PDB file of C-alpha atoms and ligand atoms in Angstrom:
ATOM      1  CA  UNK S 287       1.919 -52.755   4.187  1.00  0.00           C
ATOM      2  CA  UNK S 288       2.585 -54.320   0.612  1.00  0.00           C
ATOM      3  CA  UNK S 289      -0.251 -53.116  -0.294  1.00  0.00           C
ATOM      4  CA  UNK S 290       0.559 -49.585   0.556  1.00  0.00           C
ATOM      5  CA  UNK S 291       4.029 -49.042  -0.237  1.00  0.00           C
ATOM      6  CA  UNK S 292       4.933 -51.500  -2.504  1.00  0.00           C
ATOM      7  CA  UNK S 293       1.873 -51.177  -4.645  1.00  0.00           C
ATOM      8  CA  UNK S 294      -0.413 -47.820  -4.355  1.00  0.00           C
ATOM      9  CA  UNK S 295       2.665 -45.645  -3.859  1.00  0.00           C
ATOM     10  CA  UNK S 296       4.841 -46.846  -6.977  1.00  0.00           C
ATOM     11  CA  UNK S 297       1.252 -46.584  -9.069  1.00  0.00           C
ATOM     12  CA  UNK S 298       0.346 -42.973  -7.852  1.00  0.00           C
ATOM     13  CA  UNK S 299       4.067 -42.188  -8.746  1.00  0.00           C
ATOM     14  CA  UNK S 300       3.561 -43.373 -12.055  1.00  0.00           C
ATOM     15  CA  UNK S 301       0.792 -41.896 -12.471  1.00  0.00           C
ATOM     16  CA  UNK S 302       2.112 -38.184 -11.678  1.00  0.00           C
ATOM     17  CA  UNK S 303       4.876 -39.000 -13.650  1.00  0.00           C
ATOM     18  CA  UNK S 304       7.195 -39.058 -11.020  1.00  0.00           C
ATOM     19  CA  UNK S 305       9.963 -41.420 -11.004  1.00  0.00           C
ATOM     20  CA  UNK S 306      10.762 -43.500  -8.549  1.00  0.00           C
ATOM     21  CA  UNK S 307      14.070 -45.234  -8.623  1.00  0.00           C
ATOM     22  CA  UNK S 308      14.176 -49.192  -8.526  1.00  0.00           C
ATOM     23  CA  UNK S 309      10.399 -49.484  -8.748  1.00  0.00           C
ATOM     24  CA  UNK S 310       8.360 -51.106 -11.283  1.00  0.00           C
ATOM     25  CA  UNK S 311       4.820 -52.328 -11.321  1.00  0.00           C
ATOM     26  CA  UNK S 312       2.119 -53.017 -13.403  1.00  0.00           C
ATOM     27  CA  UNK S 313      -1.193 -51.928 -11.635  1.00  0.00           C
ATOM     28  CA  UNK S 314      -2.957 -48.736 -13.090  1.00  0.00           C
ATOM     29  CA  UNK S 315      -5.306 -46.760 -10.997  1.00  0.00           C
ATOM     30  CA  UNK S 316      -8.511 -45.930 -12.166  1.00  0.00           C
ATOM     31  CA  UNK S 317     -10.455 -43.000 -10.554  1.00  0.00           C
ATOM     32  CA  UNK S 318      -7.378 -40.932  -9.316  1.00  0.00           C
ATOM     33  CA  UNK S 319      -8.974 -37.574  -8.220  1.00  0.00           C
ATOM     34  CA  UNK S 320      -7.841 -34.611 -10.713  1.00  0.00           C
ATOM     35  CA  UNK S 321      -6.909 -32.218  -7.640  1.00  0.00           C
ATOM     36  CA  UNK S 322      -4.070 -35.035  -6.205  1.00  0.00           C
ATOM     37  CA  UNK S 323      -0.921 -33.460  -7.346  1.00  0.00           C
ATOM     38  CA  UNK S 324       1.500 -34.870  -5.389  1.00  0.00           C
ATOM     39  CA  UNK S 325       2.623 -37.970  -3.079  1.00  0.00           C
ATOM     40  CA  UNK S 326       4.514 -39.132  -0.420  1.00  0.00           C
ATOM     41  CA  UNK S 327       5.787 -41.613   1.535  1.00  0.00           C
ATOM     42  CA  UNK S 328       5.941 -40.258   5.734  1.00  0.00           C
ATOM     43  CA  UNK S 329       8.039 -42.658   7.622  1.00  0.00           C
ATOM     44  CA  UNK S 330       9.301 -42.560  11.346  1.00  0.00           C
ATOM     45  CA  UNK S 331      13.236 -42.944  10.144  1.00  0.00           C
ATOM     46  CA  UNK S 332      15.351 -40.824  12.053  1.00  0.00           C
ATOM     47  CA  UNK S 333      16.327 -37.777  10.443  1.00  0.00           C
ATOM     48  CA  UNK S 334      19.571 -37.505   8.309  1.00  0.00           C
ATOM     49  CA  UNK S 335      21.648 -34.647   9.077  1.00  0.00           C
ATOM     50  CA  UNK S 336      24.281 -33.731  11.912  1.00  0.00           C
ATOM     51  CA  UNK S 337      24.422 -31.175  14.466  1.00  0.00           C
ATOM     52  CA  UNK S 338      23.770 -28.512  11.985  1.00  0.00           C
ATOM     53  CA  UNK S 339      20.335 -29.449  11.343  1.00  0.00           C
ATOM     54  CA  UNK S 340      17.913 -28.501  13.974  1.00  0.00           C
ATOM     55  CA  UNK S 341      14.052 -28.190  14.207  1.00  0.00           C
ATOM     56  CA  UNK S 342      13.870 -24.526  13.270  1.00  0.00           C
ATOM     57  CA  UNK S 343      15.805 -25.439   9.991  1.00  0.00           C
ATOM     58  CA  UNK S 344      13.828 -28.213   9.085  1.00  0.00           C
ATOM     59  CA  UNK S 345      10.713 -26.133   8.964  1.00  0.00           C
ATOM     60  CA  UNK S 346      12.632 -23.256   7.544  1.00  0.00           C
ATOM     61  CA  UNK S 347      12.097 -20.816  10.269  1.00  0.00           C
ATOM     62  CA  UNK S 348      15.948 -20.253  11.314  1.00  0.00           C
ATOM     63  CA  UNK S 349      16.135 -18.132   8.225  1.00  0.00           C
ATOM     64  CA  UNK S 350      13.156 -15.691   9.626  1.00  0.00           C
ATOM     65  CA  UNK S 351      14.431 -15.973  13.195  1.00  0.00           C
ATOM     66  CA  UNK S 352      17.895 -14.547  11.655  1.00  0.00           C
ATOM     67  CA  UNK S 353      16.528 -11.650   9.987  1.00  0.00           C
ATOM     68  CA  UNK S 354      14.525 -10.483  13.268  1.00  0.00           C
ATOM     69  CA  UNK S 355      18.467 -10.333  14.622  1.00  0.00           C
ATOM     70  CA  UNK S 356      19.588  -8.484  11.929  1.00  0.00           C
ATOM     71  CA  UNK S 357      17.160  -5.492  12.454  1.00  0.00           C
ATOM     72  CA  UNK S 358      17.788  -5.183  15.894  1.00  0.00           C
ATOM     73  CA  UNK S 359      20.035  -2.215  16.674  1.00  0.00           C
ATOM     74  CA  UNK S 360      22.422  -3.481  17.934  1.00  0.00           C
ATOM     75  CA  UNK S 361      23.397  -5.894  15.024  1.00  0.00           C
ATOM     76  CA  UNK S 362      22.812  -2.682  12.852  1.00  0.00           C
ATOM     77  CA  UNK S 363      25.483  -0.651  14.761  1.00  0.00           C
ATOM     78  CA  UNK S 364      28.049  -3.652  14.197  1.00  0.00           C
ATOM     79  CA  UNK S 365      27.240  -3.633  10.587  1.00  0.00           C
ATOM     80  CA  UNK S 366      25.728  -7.448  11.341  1.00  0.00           C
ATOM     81  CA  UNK S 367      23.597  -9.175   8.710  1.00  0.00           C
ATOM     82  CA  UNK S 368      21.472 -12.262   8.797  1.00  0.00           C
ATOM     83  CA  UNK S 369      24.895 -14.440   8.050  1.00  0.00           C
ATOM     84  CA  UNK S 370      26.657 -13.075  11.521  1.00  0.00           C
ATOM     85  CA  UNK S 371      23.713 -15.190  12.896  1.00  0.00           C
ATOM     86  CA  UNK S 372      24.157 -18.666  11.404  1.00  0.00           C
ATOM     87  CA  UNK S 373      26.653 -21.482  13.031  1.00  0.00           C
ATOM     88  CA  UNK S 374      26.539 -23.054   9.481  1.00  0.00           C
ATOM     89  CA  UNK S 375      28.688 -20.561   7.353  1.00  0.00           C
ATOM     90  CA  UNK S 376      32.004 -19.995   7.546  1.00  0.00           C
ATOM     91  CA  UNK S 377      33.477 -16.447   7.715  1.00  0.00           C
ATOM     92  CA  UNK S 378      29.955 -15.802   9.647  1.00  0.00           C
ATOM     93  CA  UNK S 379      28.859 -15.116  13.431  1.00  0.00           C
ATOM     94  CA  UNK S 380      30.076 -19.100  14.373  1.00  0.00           C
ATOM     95  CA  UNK S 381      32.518 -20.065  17.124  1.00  0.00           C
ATOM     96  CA  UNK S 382      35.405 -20.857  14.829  1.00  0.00           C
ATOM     97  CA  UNK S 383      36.908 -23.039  17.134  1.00  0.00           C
ATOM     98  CA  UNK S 384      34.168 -25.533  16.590  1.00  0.00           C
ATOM     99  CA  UNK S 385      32.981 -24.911  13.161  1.00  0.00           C
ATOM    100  CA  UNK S 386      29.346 -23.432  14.832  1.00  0.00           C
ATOM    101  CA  UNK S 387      28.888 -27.107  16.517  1.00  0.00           C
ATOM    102  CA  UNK S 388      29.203 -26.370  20.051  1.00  0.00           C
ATOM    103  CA  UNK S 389      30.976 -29.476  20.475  1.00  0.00           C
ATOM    104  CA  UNK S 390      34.421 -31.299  19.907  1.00  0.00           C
ATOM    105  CA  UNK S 391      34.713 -34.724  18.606  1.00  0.00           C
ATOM    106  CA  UNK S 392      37.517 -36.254  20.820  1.00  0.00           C
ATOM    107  CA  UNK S 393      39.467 -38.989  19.128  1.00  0.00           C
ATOM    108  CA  UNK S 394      40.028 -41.869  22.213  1.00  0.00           C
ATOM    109  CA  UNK S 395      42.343 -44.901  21.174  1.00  0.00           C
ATOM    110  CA  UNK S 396      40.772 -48.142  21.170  1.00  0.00           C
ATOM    111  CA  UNK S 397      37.637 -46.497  21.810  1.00  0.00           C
ATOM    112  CA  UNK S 398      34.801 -44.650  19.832  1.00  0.00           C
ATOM    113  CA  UNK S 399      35.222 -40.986  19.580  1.00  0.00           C
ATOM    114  CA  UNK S 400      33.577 -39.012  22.481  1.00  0.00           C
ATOM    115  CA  UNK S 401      32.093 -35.032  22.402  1.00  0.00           C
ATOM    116  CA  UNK S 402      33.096 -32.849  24.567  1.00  0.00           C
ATOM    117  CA  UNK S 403      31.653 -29.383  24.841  1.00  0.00           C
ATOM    118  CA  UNK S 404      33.882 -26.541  23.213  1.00  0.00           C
ATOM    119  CA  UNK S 405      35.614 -24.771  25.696  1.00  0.00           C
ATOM    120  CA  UNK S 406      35.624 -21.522  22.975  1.00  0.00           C
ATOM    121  CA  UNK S 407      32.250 -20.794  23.220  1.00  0.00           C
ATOM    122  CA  UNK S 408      31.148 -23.220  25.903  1.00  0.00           C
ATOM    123  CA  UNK S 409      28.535 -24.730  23.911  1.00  0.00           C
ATOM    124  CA  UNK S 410      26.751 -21.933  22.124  1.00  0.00           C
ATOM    125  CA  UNK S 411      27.733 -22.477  18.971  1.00  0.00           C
ATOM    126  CA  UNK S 412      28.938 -18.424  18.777  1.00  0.00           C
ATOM    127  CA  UNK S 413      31.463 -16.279  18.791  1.00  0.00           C
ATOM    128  CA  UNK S 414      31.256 -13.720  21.597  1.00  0.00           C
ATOM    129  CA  UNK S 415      30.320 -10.430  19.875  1.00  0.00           C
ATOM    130  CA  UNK S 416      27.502 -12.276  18.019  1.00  0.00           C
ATOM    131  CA  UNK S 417      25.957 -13.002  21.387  1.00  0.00           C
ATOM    132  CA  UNK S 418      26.181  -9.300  22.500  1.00  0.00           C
ATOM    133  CA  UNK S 419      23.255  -8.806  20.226  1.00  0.00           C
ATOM    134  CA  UNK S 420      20.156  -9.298  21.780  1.00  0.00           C
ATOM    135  CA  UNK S 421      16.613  -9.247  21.090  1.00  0.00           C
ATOM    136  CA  UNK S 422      14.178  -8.592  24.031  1.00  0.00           C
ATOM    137  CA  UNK S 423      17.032  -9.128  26.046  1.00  0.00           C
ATOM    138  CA  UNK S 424      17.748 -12.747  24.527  1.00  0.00           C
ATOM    139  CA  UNK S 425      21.044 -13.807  22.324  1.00  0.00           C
ATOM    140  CA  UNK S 426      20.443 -16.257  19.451  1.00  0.00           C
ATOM    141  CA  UNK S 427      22.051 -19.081  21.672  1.00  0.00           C
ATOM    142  CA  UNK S 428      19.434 -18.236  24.121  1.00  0.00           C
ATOM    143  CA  UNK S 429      16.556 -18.056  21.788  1.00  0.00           C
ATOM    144  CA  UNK S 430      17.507 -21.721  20.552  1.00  0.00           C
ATOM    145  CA  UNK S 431      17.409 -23.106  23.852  1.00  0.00           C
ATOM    146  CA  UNK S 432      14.016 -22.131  24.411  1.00  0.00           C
ATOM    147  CA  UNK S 433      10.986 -24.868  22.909  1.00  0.00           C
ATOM    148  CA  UNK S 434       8.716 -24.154  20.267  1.00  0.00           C
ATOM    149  CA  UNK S 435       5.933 -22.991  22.395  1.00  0.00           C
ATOM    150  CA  UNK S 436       8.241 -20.422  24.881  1.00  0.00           C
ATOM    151  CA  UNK S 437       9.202 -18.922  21.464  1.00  0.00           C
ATOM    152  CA  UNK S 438       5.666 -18.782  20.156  1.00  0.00           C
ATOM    153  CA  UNK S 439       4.919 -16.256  22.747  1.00  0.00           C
ATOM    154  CA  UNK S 440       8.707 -14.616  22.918  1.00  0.00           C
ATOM    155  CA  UNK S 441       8.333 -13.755  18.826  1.00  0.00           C
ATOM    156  CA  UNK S 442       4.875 -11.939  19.544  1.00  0.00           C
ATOM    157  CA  UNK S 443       4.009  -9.796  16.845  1.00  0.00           C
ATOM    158  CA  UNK S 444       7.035 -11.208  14.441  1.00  0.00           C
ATOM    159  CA  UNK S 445       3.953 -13.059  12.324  1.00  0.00           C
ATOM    160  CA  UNK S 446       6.184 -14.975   9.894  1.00  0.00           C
ATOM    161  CA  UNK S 447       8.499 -16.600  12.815  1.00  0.00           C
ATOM    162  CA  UNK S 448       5.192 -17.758  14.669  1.00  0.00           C
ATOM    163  CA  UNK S 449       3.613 -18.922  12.117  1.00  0.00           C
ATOM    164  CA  UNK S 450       6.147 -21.313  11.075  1.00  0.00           C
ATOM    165  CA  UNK S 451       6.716 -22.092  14.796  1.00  0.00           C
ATOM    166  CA  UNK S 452       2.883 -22.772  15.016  1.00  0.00           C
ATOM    167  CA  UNK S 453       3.650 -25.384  12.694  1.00  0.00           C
ATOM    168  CA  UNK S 454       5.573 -27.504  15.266  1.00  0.00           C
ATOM    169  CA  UNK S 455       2.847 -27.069  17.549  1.00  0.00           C
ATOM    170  CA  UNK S 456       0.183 -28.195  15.445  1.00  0.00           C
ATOM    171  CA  UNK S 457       2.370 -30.814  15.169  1.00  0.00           C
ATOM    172  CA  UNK S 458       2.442 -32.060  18.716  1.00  0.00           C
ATOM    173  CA  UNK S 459       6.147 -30.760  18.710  1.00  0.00           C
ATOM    174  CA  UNK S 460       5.484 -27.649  21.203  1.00  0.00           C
ATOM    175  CA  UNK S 461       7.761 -28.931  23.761  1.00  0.00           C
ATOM    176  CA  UNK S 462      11.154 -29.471  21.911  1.00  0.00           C
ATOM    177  CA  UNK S 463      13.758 -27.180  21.592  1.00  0.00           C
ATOM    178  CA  UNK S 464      14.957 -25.313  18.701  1.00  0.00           C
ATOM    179  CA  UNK S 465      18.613 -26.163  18.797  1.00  0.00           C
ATOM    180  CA  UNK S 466      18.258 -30.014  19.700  1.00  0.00           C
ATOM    181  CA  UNK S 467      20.048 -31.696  17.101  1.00  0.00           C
ATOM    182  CA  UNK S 468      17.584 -33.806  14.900  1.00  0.00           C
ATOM    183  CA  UNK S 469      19.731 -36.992  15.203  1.00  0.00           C
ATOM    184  CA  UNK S 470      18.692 -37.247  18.394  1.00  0.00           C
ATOM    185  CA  UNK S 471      14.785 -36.840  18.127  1.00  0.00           C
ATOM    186  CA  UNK S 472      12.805 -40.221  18.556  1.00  0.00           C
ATOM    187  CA  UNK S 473      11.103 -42.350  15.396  1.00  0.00           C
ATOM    188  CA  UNK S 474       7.824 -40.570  16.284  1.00  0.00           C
ATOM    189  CA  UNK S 475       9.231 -37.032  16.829  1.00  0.00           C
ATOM    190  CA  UNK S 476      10.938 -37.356  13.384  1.00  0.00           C
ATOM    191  CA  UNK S 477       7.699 -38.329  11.866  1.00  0.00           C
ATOM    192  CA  UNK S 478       5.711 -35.496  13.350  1.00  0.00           C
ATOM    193  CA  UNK S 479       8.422 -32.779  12.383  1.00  0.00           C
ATOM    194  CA  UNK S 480       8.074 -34.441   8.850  1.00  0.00           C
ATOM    195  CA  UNK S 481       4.737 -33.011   8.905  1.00  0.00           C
ATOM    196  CA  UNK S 482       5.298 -30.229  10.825  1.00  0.00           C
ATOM    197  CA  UNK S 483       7.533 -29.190   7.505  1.00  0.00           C
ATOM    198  CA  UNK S 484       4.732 -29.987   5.355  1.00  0.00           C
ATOM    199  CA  UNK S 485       2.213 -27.822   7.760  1.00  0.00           C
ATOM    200  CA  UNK S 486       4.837 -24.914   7.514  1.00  0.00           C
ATOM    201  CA  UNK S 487       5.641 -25.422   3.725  1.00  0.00           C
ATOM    202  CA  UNK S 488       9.116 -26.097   3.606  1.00  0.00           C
ATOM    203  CA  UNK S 489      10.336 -28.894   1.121  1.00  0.00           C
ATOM    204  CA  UNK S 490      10.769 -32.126   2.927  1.00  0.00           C
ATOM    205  CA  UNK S 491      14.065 -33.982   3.073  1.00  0.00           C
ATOM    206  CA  UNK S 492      13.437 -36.789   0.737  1.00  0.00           C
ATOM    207  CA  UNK S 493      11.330 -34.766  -1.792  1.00  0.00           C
ATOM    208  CA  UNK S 494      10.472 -36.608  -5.242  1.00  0.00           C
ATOM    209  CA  UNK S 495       9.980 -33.737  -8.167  1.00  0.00           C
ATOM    210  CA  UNK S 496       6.747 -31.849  -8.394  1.00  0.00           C
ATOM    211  CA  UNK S 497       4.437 -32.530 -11.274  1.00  0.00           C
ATOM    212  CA  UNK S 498       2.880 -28.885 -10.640  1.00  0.00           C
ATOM    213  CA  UNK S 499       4.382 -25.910  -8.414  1.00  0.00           C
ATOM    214  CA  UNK S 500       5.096 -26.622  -4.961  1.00  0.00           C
ATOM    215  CA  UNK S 501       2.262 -25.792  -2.641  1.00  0.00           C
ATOM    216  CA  UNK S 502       1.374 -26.315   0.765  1.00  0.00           C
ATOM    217  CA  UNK S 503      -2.052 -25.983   0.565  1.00  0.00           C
ATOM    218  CA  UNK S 504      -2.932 -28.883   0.105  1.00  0.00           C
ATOM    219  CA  UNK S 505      -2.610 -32.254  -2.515  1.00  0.00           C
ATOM    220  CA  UNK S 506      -0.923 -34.194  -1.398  1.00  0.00           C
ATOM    221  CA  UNK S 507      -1.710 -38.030  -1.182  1.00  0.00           C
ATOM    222  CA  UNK S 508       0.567 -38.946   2.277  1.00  0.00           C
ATOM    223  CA  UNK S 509       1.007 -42.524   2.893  1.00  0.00           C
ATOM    224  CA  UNK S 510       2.137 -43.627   6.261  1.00  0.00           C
ATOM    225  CA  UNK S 511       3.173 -47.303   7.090  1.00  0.00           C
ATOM    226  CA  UNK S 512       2.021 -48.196  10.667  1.00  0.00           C
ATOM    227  CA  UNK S 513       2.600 -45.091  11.841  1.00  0.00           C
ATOM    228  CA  UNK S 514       1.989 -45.601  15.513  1.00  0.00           C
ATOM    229  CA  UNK S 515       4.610 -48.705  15.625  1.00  0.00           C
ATOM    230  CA  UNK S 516       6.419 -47.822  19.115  1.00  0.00           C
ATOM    231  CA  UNK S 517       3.979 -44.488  20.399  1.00  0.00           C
ATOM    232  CA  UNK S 518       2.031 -45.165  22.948  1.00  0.00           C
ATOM    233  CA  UNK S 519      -0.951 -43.082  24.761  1.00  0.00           C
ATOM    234  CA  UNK S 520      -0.386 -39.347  24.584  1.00  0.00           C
ATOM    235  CA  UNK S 521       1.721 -39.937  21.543  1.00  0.00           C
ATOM    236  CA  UNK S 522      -0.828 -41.950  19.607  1.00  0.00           C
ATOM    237  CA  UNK S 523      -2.884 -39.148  20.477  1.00  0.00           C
ATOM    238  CA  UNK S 524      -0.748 -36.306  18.838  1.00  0.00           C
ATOM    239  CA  UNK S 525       0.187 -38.357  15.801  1.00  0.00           C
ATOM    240  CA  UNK S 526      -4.031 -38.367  15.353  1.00  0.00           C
ATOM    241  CA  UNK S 527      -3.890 -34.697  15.694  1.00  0.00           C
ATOM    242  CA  UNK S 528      -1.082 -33.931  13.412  1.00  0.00           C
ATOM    243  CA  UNK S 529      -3.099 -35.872  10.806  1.00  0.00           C
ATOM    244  CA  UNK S 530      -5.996 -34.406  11.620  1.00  0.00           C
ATOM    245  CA  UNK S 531      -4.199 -31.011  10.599  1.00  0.00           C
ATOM    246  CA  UNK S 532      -2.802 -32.078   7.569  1.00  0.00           C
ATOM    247  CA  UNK S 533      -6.134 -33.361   6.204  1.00  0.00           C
ATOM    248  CA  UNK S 534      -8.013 -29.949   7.017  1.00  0.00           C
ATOM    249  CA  UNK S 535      -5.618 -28.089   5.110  1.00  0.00           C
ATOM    250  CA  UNK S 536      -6.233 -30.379   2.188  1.00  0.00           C
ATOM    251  CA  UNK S 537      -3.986 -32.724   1.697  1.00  0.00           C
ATOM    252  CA  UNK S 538      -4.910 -37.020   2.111  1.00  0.00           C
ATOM    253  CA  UNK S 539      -3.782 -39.697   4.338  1.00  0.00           C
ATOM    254  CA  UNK S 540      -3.517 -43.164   3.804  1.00  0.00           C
ATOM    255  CA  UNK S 541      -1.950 -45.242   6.709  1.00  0.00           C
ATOM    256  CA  UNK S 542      -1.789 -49.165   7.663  1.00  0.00           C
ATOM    257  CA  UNK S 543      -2.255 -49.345  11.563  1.00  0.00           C
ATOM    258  CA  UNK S 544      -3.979 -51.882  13.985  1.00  0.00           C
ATOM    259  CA  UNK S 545      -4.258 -48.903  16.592  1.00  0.00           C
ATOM    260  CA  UNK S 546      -7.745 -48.558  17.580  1.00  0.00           C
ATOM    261  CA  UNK S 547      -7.540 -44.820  18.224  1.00  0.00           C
ATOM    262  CA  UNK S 548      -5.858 -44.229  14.682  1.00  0.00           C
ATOM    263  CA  UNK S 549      -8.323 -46.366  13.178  1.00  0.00           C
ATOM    264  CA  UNK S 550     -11.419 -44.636  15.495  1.00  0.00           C
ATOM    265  CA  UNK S 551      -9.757 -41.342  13.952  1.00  0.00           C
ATOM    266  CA  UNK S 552     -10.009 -42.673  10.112  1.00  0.00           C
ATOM    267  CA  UNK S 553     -13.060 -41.395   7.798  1.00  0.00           C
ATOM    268  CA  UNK S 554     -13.254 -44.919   6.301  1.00  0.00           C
ATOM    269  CA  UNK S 555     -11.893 -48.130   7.515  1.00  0.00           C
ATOM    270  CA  UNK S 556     -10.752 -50.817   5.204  1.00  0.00           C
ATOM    271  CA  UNK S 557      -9.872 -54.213   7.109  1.00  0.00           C
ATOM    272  CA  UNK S 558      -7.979 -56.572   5.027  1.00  0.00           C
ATOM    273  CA  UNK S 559      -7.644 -60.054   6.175  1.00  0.00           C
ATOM    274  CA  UNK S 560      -8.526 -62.590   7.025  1.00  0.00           C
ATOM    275  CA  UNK S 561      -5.209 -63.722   7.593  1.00  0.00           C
ATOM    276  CA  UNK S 562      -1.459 -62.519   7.654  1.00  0.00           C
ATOM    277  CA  UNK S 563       0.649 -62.305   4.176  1.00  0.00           C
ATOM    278  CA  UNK S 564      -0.541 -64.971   1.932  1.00  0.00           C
ATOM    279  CA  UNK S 565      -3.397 -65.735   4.435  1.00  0.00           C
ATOM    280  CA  UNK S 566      -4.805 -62.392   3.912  1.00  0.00           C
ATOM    281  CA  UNK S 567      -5.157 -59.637   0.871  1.00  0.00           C
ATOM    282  CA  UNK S 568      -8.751 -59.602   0.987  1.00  0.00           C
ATOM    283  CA  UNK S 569     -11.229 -57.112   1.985  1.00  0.00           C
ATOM    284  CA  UNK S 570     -12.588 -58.087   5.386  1.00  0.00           C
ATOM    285  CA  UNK S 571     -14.664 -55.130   5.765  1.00  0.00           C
ATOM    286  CA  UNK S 572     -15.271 -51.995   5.172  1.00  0.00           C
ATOM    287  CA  UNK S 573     -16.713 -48.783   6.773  1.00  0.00           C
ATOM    288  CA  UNK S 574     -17.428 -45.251   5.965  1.00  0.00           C
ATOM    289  CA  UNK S 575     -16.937 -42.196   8.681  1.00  0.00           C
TER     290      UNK S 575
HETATM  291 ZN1   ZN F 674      32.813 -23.440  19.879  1.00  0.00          ZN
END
């Protein structure tokens, strides 16, 4: 893990001429391929952020989602724009009531604050009228309940809101739901909608400058510190998948893991050992593909 984080990524920052606050080192990499433009560190934090931010804003595909509402009919004939659907704005399409949260914080003496569902707009985050608008006979409220892969197949033929949402599947995400706050997503889920973001090319939370122009397509040197810490089976097996993805559309992973299917899944194997901290920090072995 030192070896990772507290030594390659603070040298391959350097070297892009990124800076990275409260880091200093002295190594210099030699051999640094020319086409490796960018780095960064993917960690299984939870996601900053409060009830506002949701998985369809995190890979930027609310925005898209929004404007198919806007060209319905409907929203036409009430003069509705791509703001009357956001819960975020003020003066918008939100349930004023609860500032577009869909809950109330309850202040409880002695004890810590509770939520209670808003009895306005009984959840949905909406004012009334907003939810008369509908598109294929489903309201926004109703389109952000549904999980990535239901509105895969609802947004047929609307190519730039599946393709985004493709990005969450890719990302073993298929099965959450648009709306769920991403507070409450596990470590793992919040490190697979980390890539997921980077899969649909929107910036990523914790983003250090670009050297070049931001691009998606590939790059990018991603280093991942035991990544599988807490997954187990079927979620060992997407995280593999999700990495998988990222490194066919170009970019690198590094990760530190003792997971035998991660490390099955690797195109070369470096074991350092032979012991723990200051018994190890040699190379052990090493394999290729
Ligand atoms: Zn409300």
């Amino acid at each position: 893990s030192s070896l990772l984080v507290e030594t390659l990524y603070p040298a391959i920052c350097r070297h892009l001429g990124l800076v990275l606050p409260g880091q200093s080192g002295s190594v210099t990499l030699a051999d640094v391929p020319e086409d490796l433009t960018h780095v960064q560190l993917l960690t299984q934090a939870v996601m900053r952020g409060n009830r506002r931010s949701i998985p369809v804003t995190v890979i930027q595909c609310f925005d898209e989602i929004r404007k198919v509402f806007a060209q319905t009919r409907e929203a036409k004939k009430r003069n509705f724009g791509m703001g009357m659907f956001s819960f975020n704005s003020s003066g918008g399409g939100r349930c004023e009531h609860c500032d577009g949260r869909g809950v109330l914080q309850i202040e409880m003496q002695f004890l810590p604050d509770i939520e209670a569902v808003c009895d306005a707009c009984g959840g949905s985050r909406y004012r009334k009228d907003v939810l008369e608008v509908e598109y294929r006979n489903r309201s926004i409220h109703e389109v952000l309940q549904m999980t990535a892969d239901e509105a895969f197949t609802f947004f047929k033929g609307a190519r730039r809101v599946q393709s985004r949402l493709n990005a969450l599947r890719l990302a073993g995400l298929g099965y959450l739901t648009l709306g769920q706050p991403v507070s409450t997503l596990s470590g793992g889920e919040s490190q697979r909608l980390r890539i997921a973001a980077v899969l649909a090319g929107a910036p990523s939370e914790d983003e250090l400058p670009r050297r070049r122009s931001a691009t998606s397509a590939g790059g990018t040197l991603f280093i991942l510190d035991e990544p599988s810490t807490g997954l187990h089976g079927q979620n060992v097996d997407r995280l593999v998948e999700c990495l998988n993805h990222l490194v066919e559309t170009g970019h690198s992973v590094v990760a530190i893991d003792h997971n035998p299917l991660l490390v099955a899944a690797a195109h070369h194997v470096i074991e350092m050992g032979p012991g723990p901290g200051e018994g190890g920090g040699r190379i052990v072995a090493g394999a290729h593909e």
